[in-house]
Amino acid sequence: MAAHWLFLGFLLLGFGGKTETRLSVKEKLNNEVVSSHRDLAPDFKEKYFKQVLDHFNYNSLGNGTFDQRYLITDQYWEKGNGPLFFYTGNEGDIWEFALNSGFISELAAAQGALLIFAEHRYYGKSLPFGKDSFNVPEVGLLTVEQALADYALMITDLKQELGAQKCPVIVFGGSYGGMLSVYMRIRYPNIVSGALAASAPILSTAGLGDSRQFFRDVTTDFEKFNPACREAVQGAFQKLSTLAQQEDYRRIQSAFSLCKPPSSPQDIHQLNGLLRNAFTMMAMMDYPYSTHFIGSMPAFPVKVACETMLNGTDLMSALRDTAGIVYNSTGQLTCYDLYSLYVECADPTGCGLGFDSKAWDYQACTEIELCYESNNVTDMFPPMTFTEQQREQYCGKRWGVVPRSGWLKTQFWGDDLSTASNIIFSNGDLDPWANGGIRKSLSRSLIAISIPEGAHHLDLRESNPADPESVIVARKMESEIIAEWVKAARKESS
């Protein structure tokens, strides 16, 4: 059945040139699959699970535990029989992901599933040591392996508690959460029957691939809309570079509405990072409707950004206004504080702010490899390197750790996934993370789904009238494949 839906998806996408066909296909799929679920509002209950602090050492912390937050709803569940859909929470507050992953709720309603969103340790309210969680050595229990063991134990205990022992488990995740879904299926196939990994860059974060890929693909998104957009952005950064070389800091402050004038090359480096990060966010969140996920974005932010760049009377002020789409969406900021709006860290694509940013910074200093660079040749941004040596130097100073390059590849198979099974790898062509993941199917049960008009895990979002046909087709395929996995798991356990 999986192969059938893959073929159907490619067939339908091939009809894109005919307006009449596009509309009829879209209407048909909407009516059959998701239109009846658009107004679902999951009745999540927030609960806490007594979680083991250290799954792999019986001495260091004895029998220590912490409260791990999760969200649960049984409003769709065929009690004792329907599957369990489990979201492997990633680098943030679990409510943020639950409220922006409506497709999983739609699927739970259609397939009678129990729905659980689990928060990742050290994020949101799941802080093992409270305000001391990011001290050394307490932060040392923040690892991928500990997080996976958390989820395995939570699933096992909750199934027992809820009388769901015979219910097949399907895990879902987007981005880093998608990576965790892949790893759950690999590490705990006795617990997890299948995984939907949306926008999961499991190759690039394991040190496989080209360090230039990410910012090249960010640039491509803007260049596709209008090649002049790339030229304008490059031109603006060049003007900034010239003023910086001349140490004309007052003019830079004026052009970019900075709260304080820059006074050093480090301040200019910080400004370049802040500006580059804005384009990264707009490329990732290039959804066809306005969103409030990881900040507020207008519909088609790449289009809005390019029009802002090309309609400005001055390139640098246009660059400022374009960055303002991300940093000043409300229009209330009167000036930009370089060091409070953007924090440089071990992830050149951005760690965010607050406690969650500390957790992600630590992970990027240990297991998650994110050595991406911009060079102003393959991309439109100023040359900004982040080599393994720079990463090691930063992480040693910040956290007292030495990154272990290649560890994710060793632990979770890297690109040698041929013996795995029952994983969907979905990626949107607009997403700069996509080419760091699996883009081609590896077997009949390791299925890659491409979404030509999709940004970062668009397929996990709730159905929307503005959805492109390609994501409707993708969700249809995912729904059918998951239903087959559940059916097969029930047959195996009977």
XYZ file of C-alpha atoms in Angstrom:
494
model
C 0.000 0.000 0.000
C 2.897 2.357 0.748
C 4.293 1.956 -2.739
C 0.830 2.546 -4.171
C 0.478 5.903 -2.438
C 3.964 6.960 -3.401
C 3.095 6.322 -7.030
C -0.222 8.134 -6.673
C 1.502 11.118 -5.093
C 4.041 11.469 -7.870
C 1.306 11.000 -10.458
C -0.841 13.738 -8.954
C 2.094 16.117 -8.615
C 2.829 15.596 -12.267
C -0.524 17.186 -13.186
C 0.557 20.598 -11.856
C 0.446 22.318 -15.238
C -3.333 22.070 -15.612
C -5.328 24.401 -13.406
C -8.527 22.363 -13.686
C -6.792 19.139 -12.648
C -4.986 20.813 -9.724
C -8.254 22.129 -8.322
C -10.174 18.891 -8.672
C -7.413 16.831 -7.094
C -7.044 19.255 -4.206
C -10.771 19.347 -3.544
C -11.028 15.568 -3.722
C -8.188 14.971 -1.280
C -9.482 17.627 1.104
C -12.941 16.093 1.114
C -11.649 12.546 1.600
C -9.010 13.110 4.228
C -8.816 16.281 6.209
C -11.564 18.798 5.616
C -13.752 17.290 8.344
C -10.924 17.683 10.867
C -9.938 21.285 10.252
C -11.754 22.597 13.308
C -10.371 20.013 15.748
C -9.188 21.459 19.031
C -7.427 18.710 20.995
C -8.425 18.644 24.646
C -4.893 18.185 25.951
C -4.351 17.592 29.645
C -0.972 18.697 30.977
C 0.592 16.047 33.189
C 3.949 15.084 34.663
C 5.726 11.733 34.516
C 8.145 10.673 37.251
C 11.205 10.174 35.090
C 14.568 8.546 35.866
C 17.422 11.058 36.020
C 20.141 8.782 34.659
C 19.076 5.683 32.739
C 22.594 4.388 32.250
C 24.328 4.740 35.603
C 23.007 3.086 38.742
C 25.430 4.863 41.063
C 25.942 8.507 40.090
C 22.476 9.723 41.087
C 21.049 6.701 42.836
C 17.331 6.475 42.267
C 16.932 10.153 41.432
C 13.926 11.289 39.394
C 12.499 14.463 37.907
C 9.090 15.568 36.672
C 8.844 15.344 32.889
C 5.931 17.186 31.331
C 3.675 15.643 28.720
C 0.364 16.468 27.075
C -2.258 13.795 26.529
C -5.739 13.471 25.075
C -7.906 10.388 24.698
C -10.793 12.253 23.052
C -10.227 10.412 19.756
C -9.077 7.101 21.190
C -10.803 3.787 20.630
C -9.915 2.703 24.162
C -7.670 -0.325 24.396
C -7.622 -0.785 20.635
C -6.684 2.388 18.771
C -2.979 3.148 18.203
C -0.858 5.453 20.346
C 0.528 8.479 18.474
C 3.532 9.841 20.361
C 5.314 13.102 19.528
C 9.008 12.988 20.426
C 9.421 16.491 21.794
C 12.344 18.593 20.660
C 14.202 21.749 21.612
C 11.459 23.822 23.204
C 8.271 24.089 25.232
C 6.052 21.136 24.318
C 2.938 23.321 23.972
C 4.645 25.161 21.112
C 4.898 21.927 19.139
C 1.507 20.538 20.125
C -0.237 23.714 18.951
C 1.650 23.696 15.640
C 1.323 20.004 14.718
C -2.379 19.790 13.986
C -2.038 17.088 11.328
C -1.214 14.581 14.076
C -4.480 15.461 15.814
C -6.356 15.132 12.515
C -4.765 11.743 12.002
C -5.575 10.683 15.579
C -9.232 11.587 14.995
C -9.308 9.657 11.723
C -7.582 6.563 13.117
C -8.924 6.517 16.684
C -5.569 7.128 18.347
C -4.459 8.093 21.830
C -2.328 11.219 21.454
C 0.713 12.132 23.583
C 3.187 14.993 23.195
C 6.235 14.481 25.421
C 8.567 17.299 26.439
C 12.312 16.773 25.992
C 14.395 16.802 29.164
C 16.042 20.183 29.887
C 13.454 22.077 27.808
C 10.273 23.902 28.757
C 9.299 22.877 32.291
C 11.115 19.531 32.223
C 14.227 20.730 34.034
C 15.860 17.854 35.953
C 17.659 20.155 38.403
C 15.421 23.219 38.259
C 17.324 26.490 37.947
C 20.595 24.579 38.363
C 19.980 22.370 35.310
C 22.521 24.229 33.171
C 25.334 24.102 35.662
C 28.262 21.753 35.109
C 28.106 18.793 35.768
C 24.274 18.737 36.054
C 23.862 19.557 32.356
C 25.772 16.378 31.497
C 22.565 14.314 31.581
C 21.329 16.191 28.500
C 21.962 13.658 25.737
C 20.042 12.143 22.853
C 20.369 8.714 24.455
C 18.847 9.859 27.759
C 15.976 11.557 25.901
C 15.188 8.413 23.923
C 15.240 6.321 27.093
C 12.854 8.857 28.668
C 10.398 8.335 25.847
C 10.759 4.540 25.881
C 10.043 4.387 29.622
C 7.168 6.876 29.395
C 5.498 4.958 26.564
C 5.888 1.617 28.333
C 4.544 2.834 31.681
C 1.672 4.868 30.243
C 0.546 1.948 28.087
C 0.387 -0.191 31.214
C -1.402 2.505 33.199
C -3.987 3.177 30.481
C -4.646 -0.413 29.489
C -3.094 0.125 26.084
C -0.581 -2.723 26.113
C -1.760 -4.082 22.762
C -1.948 -0.690 21.032
C 0.705 -0.136 18.319
C 2.867 2.981 18.806
C 3.712 5.396 15.995
C 6.142 8.211 16.783
C 6.114 11.632 15.131
C 8.545 14.526 15.139
C 9.657 17.572 13.198
C 13.237 18.801 12.745
C 15.291 17.588 15.753
C 12.107 15.899 16.965
C 12.015 14.100 13.613
C 15.572 12.913 14.189
C 14.463 11.538 17.553
C 11.566 9.708 15.899
C 14.011 8.014 13.526
C 16.260 7.094 16.429
C 13.321 5.723 18.459
C 12.389 3.346 15.662
C 16.030 2.260 15.319
C 16.785 1.946 19.038
C 13.433 0.688 20.345
C 11.691 -1.271 17.541
C 10.178 -3.441 20.273
C 8.234 -0.384 21.462
C 7.746 1.672 18.287
C 6.075 0.253 15.164
C 6.808 3.171 12.841
C 8.012 6.769 12.620
C 7.094 9.886 10.679
C 10.196 12.088 10.607
C 9.378 15.463 9.091
C 12.252 17.743 8.049
C 14.760 15.605 9.968
C 18.367 16.491 8.987
C 19.798 13.192 10.221
C 22.735 13.301 7.792
C 24.036 16.846 8.144
C 23.763 16.808 11.943
C 25.838 13.612 11.961
C 28.672 15.387 10.151
C 27.724 13.995 6.733
C 27.419 16.434 3.857
C 28.647 19.849 2.804
C 29.149 22.639 5.346
C 28.069 25.123 2.653
C 24.732 23.413 2.011
C 22.521 25.135 4.575
C 23.139 28.799 3.754
C 23.328 27.971 0.056
C 19.804 26.565 0.299
C 18.576 29.557 2.303
C 19.874 31.742 -0.524
C 18.216 29.561 -3.160
C 14.791 30.153 -1.583
C 15.128 33.903 -2.067
C 16.787 33.605 -5.453
C 13.926 31.427 -6.712
C 11.459 34.168 -5.930
C 13.570 36.775 -7.737
C 17.273 36.612 -8.666
C 17.439 40.351 -8.000
C 16.684 39.605 -4.351
C 19.981 37.809 -3.901
C 21.823 40.650 -5.601
C 20.173 43.237 -3.346
C 21.010 41.306 -0.175
C 24.616 40.842 -1.259
C 24.838 44.516 -2.128
C 23.505 45.544 1.276
C 25.993 43.359 3.123
C 28.800 44.740 0.954
C 27.861 48.319 1.895
C 27.857 47.281 5.548
C 31.288 45.699 5.122
C 32.684 48.845 3.528
C 31.423 51.057 6.352
C 32.819 48.603 8.906
C 36.248 48.707 7.260
C 36.088 52.485 7.454
C 34.965 52.206 11.102
C 32.031 54.454 10.296
C 30.107 53.047 13.226
C 27.738 55.976 13.651
C 26.440 55.548 10.114
C 25.993 51.819 10.678
C 24.018 52.574 13.836
C 21.798 54.974 11.953
C 21.266 52.709 8.941
C 20.272 49.703 11.067
C 18.524 51.564 13.914
C 20.847 50.056 16.515
C 20.352 51.023 20.148
C 24.091 51.613 20.514
C 26.745 52.253 17.889
C 28.969 49.244 17.217
C 32.524 49.775 18.384
C 34.508 46.728 17.282
C 34.811 43.993 14.638
C 33.047 41.689 17.124
C 29.998 43.973 17.103
C 29.944 43.879 13.295
C 30.243 40.090 13.402
C 27.274 40.023 15.788
C 25.267 42.297 13.464
C 26.028 40.040 10.494
C 24.902 37.023 12.501
C 21.671 38.707 13.550
C 20.865 39.695 9.974
C 21.750 36.280 8.525
C 19.592 34.609 11.163
C 16.558 36.613 10.023
C 16.838 35.185 6.506
C 17.281 31.704 7.948
C 14.052 32.006 9.928
C 12.069 33.325 6.952
C 13.288 30.506 4.709
C 12.381 27.859 7.282
C 8.965 29.375 8.038
C 7.994 30.146 4.444
C 4.424 28.985 4.964
C 1.546 30.079 2.710
C -0.280 31.695 5.646
C 0.703 33.765 8.674
C 2.011 31.836 11.681
C 3.022 32.342 15.290
C 5.454 29.430 15.580
C 8.893 30.435 16.894
C 7.846 34.057 16.496
C 5.321 35.736 14.202
C 5.598 35.519 10.431
C 3.446 36.866 7.616
C 2.220 34.597 4.849
C 5.006 33.833 2.352
C 7.748 35.618 4.339
C 10.341 35.015 1.613
C 8.150 36.914 -0.843
C 7.564 39.696 1.694
C 11.303 39.887 2.406
C 12.279 40.126 -1.244
C 9.691 42.794 -1.951
C 10.991 44.761 1.041
C 14.564 44.467 -0.206
C 13.704 45.455 -3.759
C 11.347 48.314 -2.920
C 13.629 50.103 -0.490
C 15.266 53.367 -1.466
C 18.507 52.445 0.296
C 19.947 48.937 0.453
C 21.030 49.044 4.080
C 17.756 50.440 5.402
C 15.973 47.861 3.221
C 18.085 45.152 4.869
C 17.132 46.559 8.278
C 13.435 46.527 7.403
C 13.717 43.007 6.023
C 15.278 41.768 9.271
C 12.486 43.606 11.077
C 9.989 41.115 9.634
C 11.497 38.668 12.137
C 12.717 40.870 14.976
C 10.069 43.602 14.967
C 6.884 41.984 13.710
C 4.769 44.167 16.013
C 6.566 47.372 14.989
C 7.005 48.323 18.639
C 10.807 48.259 18.776
C 12.351 51.683 18.302
C 15.877 50.276 18.067
C 17.660 46.934 17.809
C 19.805 45.592 20.647
C 22.372 43.362 18.958
C 23.091 41.101 21.893
C 19.586 40.595 23.279
C 17.814 39.805 19.985
C 20.330 37.231 18.817
C 22.727 35.011 20.764
C 25.681 33.462 18.952
C 26.174 29.819 19.911
C 27.395 26.442 18.686
C 24.591 26.370 16.100
C 25.231 28.893 13.296
C 21.543 28.656 12.313
C 20.550 30.003 15.739
C 19.853 28.658 19.249
C 17.061 31.033 20.188
C 16.862 32.745 23.582
C 16.373 31.820 27.240
C 16.898 28.464 28.969
C 15.985 26.522 25.825
C 18.846 28.192 23.966
C 21.290 27.032 26.648
C 20.110 23.460 26.301
C 20.426 23.488 22.514
C 23.835 25.145 22.702
C 25.039 22.321 24.951
C 23.670 19.676 22.584
C 25.355 21.417 19.644
C 28.582 21.242 21.651
C 28.325 17.517 22.247
C 26.410 15.203 19.898
C 24.683 17.445 17.346
C 27.100 18.640 14.641
C 26.163 21.966 13.073
C 29.333 23.274 11.438
C 27.679 25.340 8.708
C 29.304 28.357 7.082
C 28.440 31.182 4.735
C 31.019 32.385 2.210
C 29.393 34.987 -0.093
C 30.138 32.774 -3.096
C 27.677 29.893 -2.899
C 25.366 32.072 -0.798
C 24.415 35.734 -0.366
C 25.778 36.237 3.145
C 29.065 37.589 4.511
C 31.874 35.039 4.944
C 31.324 33.533 8.407
C 33.114 30.285 9.145
C 32.353 27.774 11.892
C 34.869 24.972 11.644
C 35.360 21.925 13.847
C 38.295 23.738 15.432
C 36.172 26.818 16.177
C 33.436 24.599 17.594
C 35.906 22.779 19.828
C 37.388 26.033 21.078
C 33.987 27.581 21.806
C 32.567 24.476 23.497
C 35.593 23.978 25.683
C 35.366 27.551 26.910
C 31.561 27.621 27.290
C 30.802 24.156 28.660
C 34.123 22.489 29.376
C 33.417 19.757 26.828
C 35.146 18.398 23.740
C 32.694 17.618 20.899
C 32.774 14.024 19.708
C 32.608 14.255 15.929
C 30.924 11.313 14.255
C 29.172 10.059 17.383
C 25.633 10.381 15.978
C 26.730 8.463 12.890
C 28.165 5.711 15.088
C 25.170 5.562 17.421
C 22.336 5.970 14.933
C 23.708 4.580 11.688
C 24.270 7.787 9.711
C 23.532 7.054 6.050
C 23.684 3.261 6.524
C 19.975 2.799 7.207
C 19.238 -0.105 4.879
C 18.372 -2.552 7.662
C 15.933 -0.157 9.344
C 12.226 -0.207 8.509
C 8.918 1.651 8.797
C 10.177 5.231 8.646
C 8.761 8.070 6.561
C 11.233 10.868 5.766
C 9.271 13.911 4.598
C 10.982 17.079 3.403
C 9.839 20.307 1.790
C 11.818 21.704 -1.112
C 11.621 25.214 0.418
C 13.236 24.058 3.649
C 17.001 24.716 3.970
C 17.247 21.683 6.268
C 15.851 19.322 3.627
C 19.080 18.441 1.850
C 20.620 17.449 5.156
C 18.112 14.604 5.377
C 16.943 11.572 3.407
C 15.585 12.666 0.018
C 15.249 9.297 -1.756
C 13.426 6.178 -0.611
C 15.843 3.501 0.603
C 13.443 0.546 0.582
C 9.746 -0.282 0.490
C 9.470 0.725 4.148
C 12.040 3.545 4.282
C 10.023 6.050 2.335
C 11.070 9.554 1.299
C 8.286 12.018 0.499
C 9.129 15.329 -1.156
C 6.838 18.330 -0.820
C 7.780 20.775 -3.615
C 5.967 23.750 -2.050
C 6.712 22.843 1.555
C 8.736 24.746 4.146
C 9.980 23.344 7.491
C 7.752 20.328 8.422
C 4.694 21.931 6.797
C 3.068 18.491 6.640
C 2.823 18.322 10.446
C 0.819 21.547 10.609
C -2.972 21.499 10.675
C -4.848 21.590 7.396
C -5.365 25.083 6.019
C -7.301 26.369 2.984
C -4.043 27.911 1.725
C -2.218 24.559 1.737
C -0.510 23.731 -1.563
C -1.648 20.561 -3.287
C 1.727 18.929 -2.669
C 1.313 18.885 1.123
C -2.248 17.580 0.860
C -0.946 14.699 -1.248
C 1.901 14.108 1.225
C -0.451 13.928 4.202
C -2.697 11.514 2.326
C 0.277 9.263 1.657
C 1.462 9.474 5.258
C -2.009 8.643 6.552
C -2.308 5.536 4.384
C 1.183 4.291 5.192
C 0.696 4.722 8.946
C -2.644 2.912 8.802
C -0.877 -0.018 7.132
C 1.822 -0.051 9.792
C -0.790 -0.144 12.547
C -2.646 -2.954 10.800
C 0.551 -4.972 10.379
C 1.595 -4.431 14.008
C -1.770 -5.675 15.250
C -1.461 -8.751 13.057
C 2.027 -9.512 14.367
C 0.949 -9.235 18.007
C -2.219 -11.332 17.651
